[in-house]
Coordinates of C-alpha atoms in Angstrom, one line a residue:
M96 CA -81.4 95.8 -19.4
K97 CA -77.4 95.7 -19.3
I98 CA -76.0 98.7 -21.5
P99 CA -72.4 98.8 -21.7
F100 CA -70.5 102.2 -22.0
L101 CA -69.3 101.0 -25.7
E102 CA -69.6 98.0 -27.6
L103 CA -66.8 97.5 -30.5
K104 CA -67.8 94.1 -31.7
P105 CA -71.2 95.3 -33.6
T106 CA -69.0 97.5 -35.9
Y107 CA -67.0 94.2 -36.9
L108 CA -70.1 92.4 -37.2
E109 CA -71.7 95.1 -39.4
L110 CA -68.9 94.8 -41.6
K111 CA -67.7 91.4 -41.2
T112 CA -67.8 90.3 -45.0
E113 CA -65.7 93.3 -46.2
L114 CA -63.4 93.3 -43.2
D115 CA -62.7 89.6 -43.5
A116 CA -62.2 89.9 -47.2
T117 CA -59.8 92.8 -46.6
Y118 CA -57.8 90.7 -44.0
R119 CA -57.4 87.9 -46.6
R120 CA -56.2 90.4 -49.1
V121 CA -53.6 92.1 -47.0
M122 CA -52.3 89.0 -45.7
D123 CA -52.0 87.3 -49.1
S124 CA -50.1 90.3 -50.4
G125 CA -47.1 89.5 -48.3
W126 CA -46.5 93.3 -47.8
Y127 CA -47.4 94.7 -44.2
L128 CA -45.7 98.1 -43.8
L129 CA -45.5 101.3 -46.0
G130 CA -47.1 99.8 -49.0
R131 CA -50.3 100.4 -51.3
E132 CA -52.8 99.9 -48.6
L133 CA -51.4 102.7 -46.4
E134 CA -51.2 105.1 -49.7
E135 CA -54.6 104.3 -50.6
F136 CA -56.0 105.0 -47.1
E137 CA -54.1 108.3 -46.9
A138 CA -55.3 109.4 -50.0
A139 CA -58.9 108.7 -48.9
F140 CA -58.7 110.2 -45.6
A141 CA -56.9 113.5 -46.9
A142 CA -59.9 113.8 -49.5
Y143 CA -62.4 113.3 -46.5
C144 CA -60.7 115.9 -44.5
G145 CA -60.6 118.4 -47.5
V146 CA -56.7 118.4 -47.3
K147 CA -53.5 117.7 -49.7
H148 CA -51.8 115.3 -47.2
C149 CA -52.4 112.6 -44.9
V150 CA -49.5 110.7 -43.1
G151 CA -50.2 107.5 -41.3
V152 CA -48.4 106.9 -38.0
A153 CA -48.6 104.6 -35.1
N154 CA -51.2 106.6 -33.0
G155 CA -52.7 109.7 -32.2
L156 CA -50.2 110.8 -29.5
D157 CA -47.5 110.3 -32.2
A158 CA -49.5 112.2 -34.8
L159 CA -49.4 115.2 -32.5
H160 CA -45.9 114.7 -31.5
L161 CA -44.6 114.5 -34.8
A162 CA -46.7 117.3 -36.2
L163 CA -45.0 119.6 -33.7
R164 CA -41.5 118.3 -34.5
A165 CA -42.2 118.9 -38.1
C166 CA -43.0 122.5 -37.1
E167 CA -39.5 122.7 -35.6
I168 CA -41.1 123.2 -32.1
G169 CA -38.9 121.9 -29.3
S170 CA -36.7 122.6 -26.2
G171 CA -37.1 126.2 -24.8
D172 CA -40.6 126.7 -26.6
E173 CA -44.2 126.9 -25.3
V174 CA -47.2 125.4 -26.6
I175 CA -50.9 126.7 -25.4
V176 CA -53.0 123.7 -24.7
P177 CA -56.5 123.2 -23.2
S178 CA -56.5 122.8 -19.5
N179 CA -59.5 120.4 -19.9
T180 CA -58.3 117.6 -22.2
Y181 CA -56.8 114.1 -22.2
I182 CA -53.3 114.0 -21.2
A183 CA -51.9 112.9 -24.6
T184 CA -52.4 116.5 -25.7
W185 CA -49.9 117.7 -23.0
L186 CA -47.8 114.6 -23.5
A187 CA -47.1 115.4 -27.3
V188 CA -45.7 118.8 -26.4
S189 CA -43.6 117.1 -23.8
Y190 CA -42.4 114.4 -26.0
A191 CA -41.2 117.4 -28.5
G192 CA -39.2 118.9 -25.7
A193 CA -41.6 122.0 -25.1
T194 CA -43.6 123.1 -22.4
P195 CA -47.5 122.7 -22.3
V196 CA -49.0 126.1 -21.2
P197 CA -52.7 125.6 -20.0
V198 CA -55.5 127.9 -21.1
E199 CA -59.2 127.3 -19.5
P200 CA -62.0 126.1 -21.7
S201 CA -65.5 127.7 -22.1
P202 CA -67.7 126.0 -19.4
D203 CA -70.4 125.8 -21.9
T204 CA -68.7 123.7 -24.6
F205 CA -65.7 122.5 -22.6
N206 CA -63.5 123.5 -25.6
L207 CA -60.5 126.0 -25.6
D208 CA -61.9 129.7 -25.0
P209 CA -60.2 132.0 -27.5
S210 CA -60.8 135.1 -25.1
F211 CA -58.2 133.5 -22.5
I212 CA -55.5 132.6 -25.2
E213 CA -53.7 136.0 -25.7
R214 CA -52.9 136.5 -22.0
A215 CA -50.9 133.1 -22.1
I216 CA -48.9 134.3 -25.1
T217 CA -45.2 134.8 -24.2
R218 CA -41.9 135.6 -26.4
R219 CA -41.4 131.6 -26.1
T220 CA -44.9 130.7 -27.4
R221 CA -44.6 128.8 -30.8
A222 CA -48.0 127.2 -31.1
I223 CA -51.6 126.8 -30.0
M224 CA -53.1 123.2 -29.7
P225 CA -56.9 123.2 -29.6
V226 CA -58.7 120.1 -29.1
H227 CA -62.1 119.2 -30.7
L228 CA -63.1 117.5 -27.5
Y229 CA -65.9 115.0 -27.6
G230 CA -66.5 115.4 -31.1
Q231 CA -67.4 119.1 -31.1
P232 CA -65.2 121.5 -32.9
A233 CA -63.3 124.3 -31.2
D234 CA -64.2 127.8 -32.2
M235 CA -61.4 127.8 -34.6
D236 CA -61.7 131.4 -36.4
P237 CA -60.6 133.5 -33.5
I238 CA -57.8 131.1 -32.7
L239 CA -56.4 131.0 -36.2
E240 CA -56.7 135.0 -35.9
I241 CA -54.8 135.2 -32.9
A242 CA -52.0 132.5 -34.2
R243 CA -51.8 134.8 -37.4
R244 CA -51.1 138.1 -35.4
H245 CA -48.4 136.3 -33.2
G246 CA -46.8 134.2 -36.0
L247 CA -47.9 131.0 -34.3
K248 CA -48.6 127.3 -35.6
V249 CA -52.0 126.0 -34.9
I250 CA -52.1 122.3 -34.6
E251 CA -55.6 120.7 -34.1
D252 CA -56.0 117.8 -31.7
N253 CA -58.6 116.0 -33.8
A254 CA -58.5 112.8 -32.1
Q255 CA -62.3 112.6 -31.2
A256 CA -63.7 114.6 -34.0
Q257 CA -63.3 112.9 -37.4
G258 CA -66.1 114.2 -39.6
A259 CA -67.1 117.1 -37.3
R260 CA -67.6 120.4 -39.3
Y261 CA -66.8 123.9 -38.0
K262 CA -68.9 126.7 -40.2
G263 CA -69.1 123.9 -42.8
R264 CA -65.5 123.0 -43.0
R265 CA -64.2 119.5 -41.6
T266 CA -62.1 119.5 -38.7
G267 CA -58.6 118.1 -39.4
G268 CA -58.0 120.5 -42.0
L269 CA -58.6 124.0 -40.4
G270 CA -54.9 124.5 -39.0
D271 CA -51.5 124.2 -40.1
A272 CA -51.9 120.5 -39.3
A273 CA -53.8 118.0 -37.2
G274 CA -53.2 114.9 -35.1
N275 CA -56.0 112.0 -35.6
S276 CA -56.5 109.0 -33.6
F277 CA -57.8 105.8 -34.8
Y278 CA -57.9 104.2 -31.3
P279 CA -60.5 101.4 -31.4
G280 CA -63.1 103.5 -29.6
K281 CA -62.9 106.5 -31.8
N282 CA -65.7 107.4 -34.2
L283 CA -63.1 106.1 -37.0
G284 CA -61.2 103.4 -35.1
A285 CA -59.0 101.0 -36.2
F286 CA -58.7 97.3 -34.5
A287 CA -55.5 98.6 -32.8
D288 CA -53.8 101.6 -32.2
A289 CA -53.3 103.9 -35.1
G290 CA -53.0 107.6 -36.2
A291 CA -52.4 110.1 -38.8
V292 CA -51.4 113.8 -39.4
T293 CA -53.4 115.7 -41.9
T294 CA -52.2 118.9 -43.3
N295 CA -51.9 121.0 -46.4
D296 CA -48.4 122.1 -45.9
D297 CA -46.2 120.1 -48.4
T298 CA -43.1 120.6 -46.4
L299 CA -44.8 119.6 -43.0
A300 CA -46.1 116.5 -44.6
D301 CA -42.7 115.7 -46.1
R302 CA -40.9 116.0 -42.7
V303 CA -43.6 113.8 -40.8
R304 CA -43.1 111.1 -43.6
V305 CA -39.5 111.4 -42.9
L306 CA -39.9 111.2 -39.1
R307 CA -42.2 108.4 -38.8
N308 CA -39.6 106.0 -40.4
Y309 CA -36.4 106.5 -38.7
G310 CA -35.7 109.8 -40.0
S311 CA -35.2 108.1 -43.7
R312 CA -36.9 108.2 -47.0
R313 CA -34.7 105.6 -48.3
K314 CA -33.7 102.5 -46.3
Y315 CA -30.5 102.8 -44.4
Y316 CA -29.8 106.6 -45.4
N317 CA -30.8 108.7 -42.3
E318 CA -31.5 112.3 -42.8
V319 CA -32.4 113.0 -39.1
Q320 CA -32.9 111.3 -35.8
G321 CA -36.4 109.8 -36.4
F322 CA -38.9 107.3 -34.8
N323 CA -40.4 104.2 -35.6
S324 CA -44.2 105.3 -35.9
R325 CA -45.8 103.6 -38.9
L326 CA -49.5 102.8 -39.6
D327 CA -49.3 99.4 -40.8
E328 CA -51.1 97.9 -44.1
L329 CA -53.8 95.9 -42.1
Q330 CA -55.0 98.7 -39.9
A331 CA -54.9 101.1 -43.0
A332 CA -56.9 98.6 -45.0
F333 CA -59.3 98.4 -42.3
L334 CA -59.8 102.0 -41.8
R335 CA -60.3 102.5 -45.4
V336 CA -63.3 100.0 -45.3
K337 CA -64.8 101.9 -42.1
L338 CA -64.2 105.3 -43.7
A339 CA -66.8 104.6 -46.1
R340 CA -69.5 104.2 -43.4
L341 CA -68.2 107.0 -41.1
D342 CA -70.7 109.8 -42.0
E343 CA -73.5 107.1 -41.7
W344 CA -72.3 106.1 -38.4
N345 CA -71.8 109.8 -37.2
A346 CA -75.5 110.5 -38.4
R347 CA -76.7 107.6 -36.3
R348 CA -74.7 109.2 -33.2
K349 CA -76.4 112.5 -33.8
E350 CA -79.9 110.9 -33.7
L351 CA -78.9 109.3 -30.5
A352 CA -77.6 112.7 -29.1
D353 CA -80.9 114.3 -30.3
L354 CA -83.0 111.6 -28.2
Y355 CA -80.8 112.2 -25.4
R356 CA -81.4 115.9 -25.4
S357 CA -85.0 115.8 -25.9
Q358 CA -86.0 112.8 -23.5
L359 CA -83.6 114.8 -20.9
S360 CA -84.8 118.1 -21.5
T361 CA -87.3 118.2 -18.7
L362 CA -84.3 117.8 -16.3
D363 CA -82.8 120.9 -17.8
A364 CA -82.8 122.6 -14.4
Q365 CA -81.2 119.9 -12.6
L366 CA -78.6 118.1 -15.3
S367 CA -76.5 120.3 -17.6
L368 CA -76.6 118.9 -21.2
P369 CA -74.3 119.6 -23.7
A370 CA -74.2 123.0 -25.4
V371 CA -73.9 123.1 -29.2
P372 CA -73.1 126.5 -30.9
T373 CA -74.9 127.3 -34.1
W374 CA -71.5 127.2 -36.2
A375 CA -70.9 123.5 -34.8
E376 CA -71.5 120.3 -36.3
P377 CA -70.3 117.8 -33.7
V378 CA -70.0 114.0 -34.3
W379 CA -70.8 113.1 -30.6
H380 CA -67.8 110.9 -29.9
L381 CA -69.4 111.2 -26.3
F382 CA -72.4 112.6 -24.7
V383 CA -71.4 114.3 -21.6
V384 CA -73.7 115.6 -18.9
R385 CA -72.7 117.4 -15.9
H386 CA -74.2 117.3 -12.2
P387 CA -72.6 118.4 -8.9
R388 CA -73.3 115.0 -7.5
R389 CA -72.0 113.1 -10.2
D390 CA -70.5 110.4 -8.3
E391 CA -74.1 109.5 -6.9
L392 CA -75.5 109.6 -10.4
Q393 CA -73.1 107.3 -11.6
R394 CA -73.4 104.9 -8.8
R395 CA -77.4 105.0 -9.5
L396 CA -76.7 104.1 -13.1
T397 CA -74.1 101.6 -12.4
E398 CA -76.7 99.8 -10.1
A399 CA -79.1 99.8 -13.0
G400 CA -76.6 98.0 -15.5
I401 CA -75.9 100.9 -17.3
G402 CA -72.1 102.0 -18.1
T403 CA -70.8 105.4 -17.9
L404 CA -67.4 106.8 -17.9
I405 CA -65.5 110.0 -16.5
H406 CA -63.8 111.9 -19.4
Y407 CA -61.6 113.1 -17.3
P408 CA -61.4 112.6 -13.7
V409 CA -57.7 114.3 -13.0
P410 CA -56.9 117.4 -15.1
P411 CA -53.4 117.2 -16.4
H412 CA -52.1 120.0 -14.3
L413 CA -53.1 117.9 -11.2
S414 CA -51.5 114.9 -12.3
Q415 CA -48.4 113.4 -10.9
A416 CA -46.9 113.6 -14.3
Y417 CA -47.0 117.1 -14.5
A418 CA -46.3 118.1 -10.8
E419 CA -43.0 119.5 -12.1
L420 CA -45.0 122.5 -13.4
N421 CA -46.1 123.4 -10.0
I422 CA -49.7 124.6 -10.9
R423 CA -51.6 124.5 -7.7
Q424 CA -54.9 123.3 -7.4
G425 CA -57.5 126.1 -7.9
S426 CA -55.6 127.7 -10.4
L427 CA -57.5 126.5 -13.3
P428 CA -61.2 126.3 -11.7
I429 CA -63.0 125.6 -14.9
A430 CA -61.0 122.4 -15.8
E431 CA -61.1 121.3 -12.3
A432 CA -64.9 122.0 -12.0
S433 CA -65.3 119.9 -15.2
A434 CA -63.3 117.1 -13.6
D435 CA -65.6 116.9 -10.7
T436 CA -68.9 117.2 -12.4
V437 CA -68.9 115.5 -16.0
L438 CA -70.3 112.2 -16.6
S439 CA -69.9 110.5 -20.1
L440 CA -73.4 108.3 -21.0
P441 CA -73.4 105.4 -23.3
M442 CA -72.9 106.4 -26.9
G443 CA -72.0 104.8 -30.2
P444 CA -73.5 104.0 -33.6
H445 CA -75.0 100.6 -32.6
L446 CA -77.0 101.8 -29.5
S447 CA -80.7 101.3 -30.2
R448 CA -83.3 103.9 -29.4
G449 CA -84.7 101.4 -26.8
Q450 CA -81.4 101.5 -25.0
I451 CA -81.4 105.2 -25.0
A452 CA -85.0 105.3 -23.6
E453 CA -83.7 102.9 -20.8
V454 CA -80.7 105.4 -20.0
T455 CA -82.8 108.4 -19.9
G456 CA -85.7 106.4 -17.8
Q457 CA -83.1 105.4 -15.3
I458 CA -81.8 109.2 -15.2
R459 CA -85.3 110.6 -14.6
A460 CA -86.0 108.0 -12.1
A461 CA -82.9 109.1 -10.1
F462 CA -84.0 112.5 -10.0
D463 CA -87.6 111.7 -9.2
D464 CA -86.8 110.0 -5.9
T465 CA -85.4 111.5 -2.6
S466 CA -81.6 110.7 -3.1
G467 CA -81.0 114.4 -3.1
L468 CA -79.9 114.8 -6.8
R469 CA -82.1 117.5 -7.3
R470 CA -80.4 120.7 -7.0

């Protein structure tokens, strides 16, 4: 059985009638930017996240970048970021002109460890940017408490966690602002790049709206040096259709994650499974396991026709892009150990129980033979 890591076409096929009708409606309208479709999606997604404002932008990186700029964070400032994240989190800080300051994650959840934050705060620190990695919320209450005591902004990187809950509250509405990605592979994915900023702050939302459109509220009258970062009408309309199914799809992901956990539980001494705190309701954007011989396990699954990915093989501080920070190898051991051991198994709302059984069966077989995968 060939099982790809992720298939996007089934999402379209499930909603084909609605999506095709949406395409025709938008194309027939003759209006393709900053129109009614965007306004309606922004209102729907803001309500979903439990916030006052959603501002659609071109992609998730822009959402984080513009949120930082709207907080007037820039040159000479520092922003605390996780050491273990996709590089876009760091890039948003760099694009704003500030410096990313990495803090290690918890080795259990992969998310930013609040107990490490305060030692990284300096007189230049302006914000903390927790990431809800792999679809699991970061521990926000202690992060917010630290931020309040030090007068810092908190900007959530919610790219992978639309619909996740922290102590009953949805991510994307817990900090001062949040950057959301609607990249096609996300739980709520468009059919191209797309993103949004969510916030309860009226002033911040207004600044992002101006920044996304060349620094202008009124055409040809530019207030600031802005950017071209607009979520187009077609993608906004598609996202509104898919938003109505997001909770259902996230529930399917949870069912599949529960199957993974139960069917791999006998390997608990050999294979590290995801840990979920009691206060977290993850949406399982990814199902990530760990093993010291990860590459060998990945090879075995590839030979069996099972797609896997590594999220992420190179921590940002060891990438060539951030060589200028001179953070030596070994300085952030938890992130580095994660990069060497994590493996993402197939996950998506259209996987079947049979496919999960095949994946877990192949993993158990890999540990039953004499390949040396057993610890």
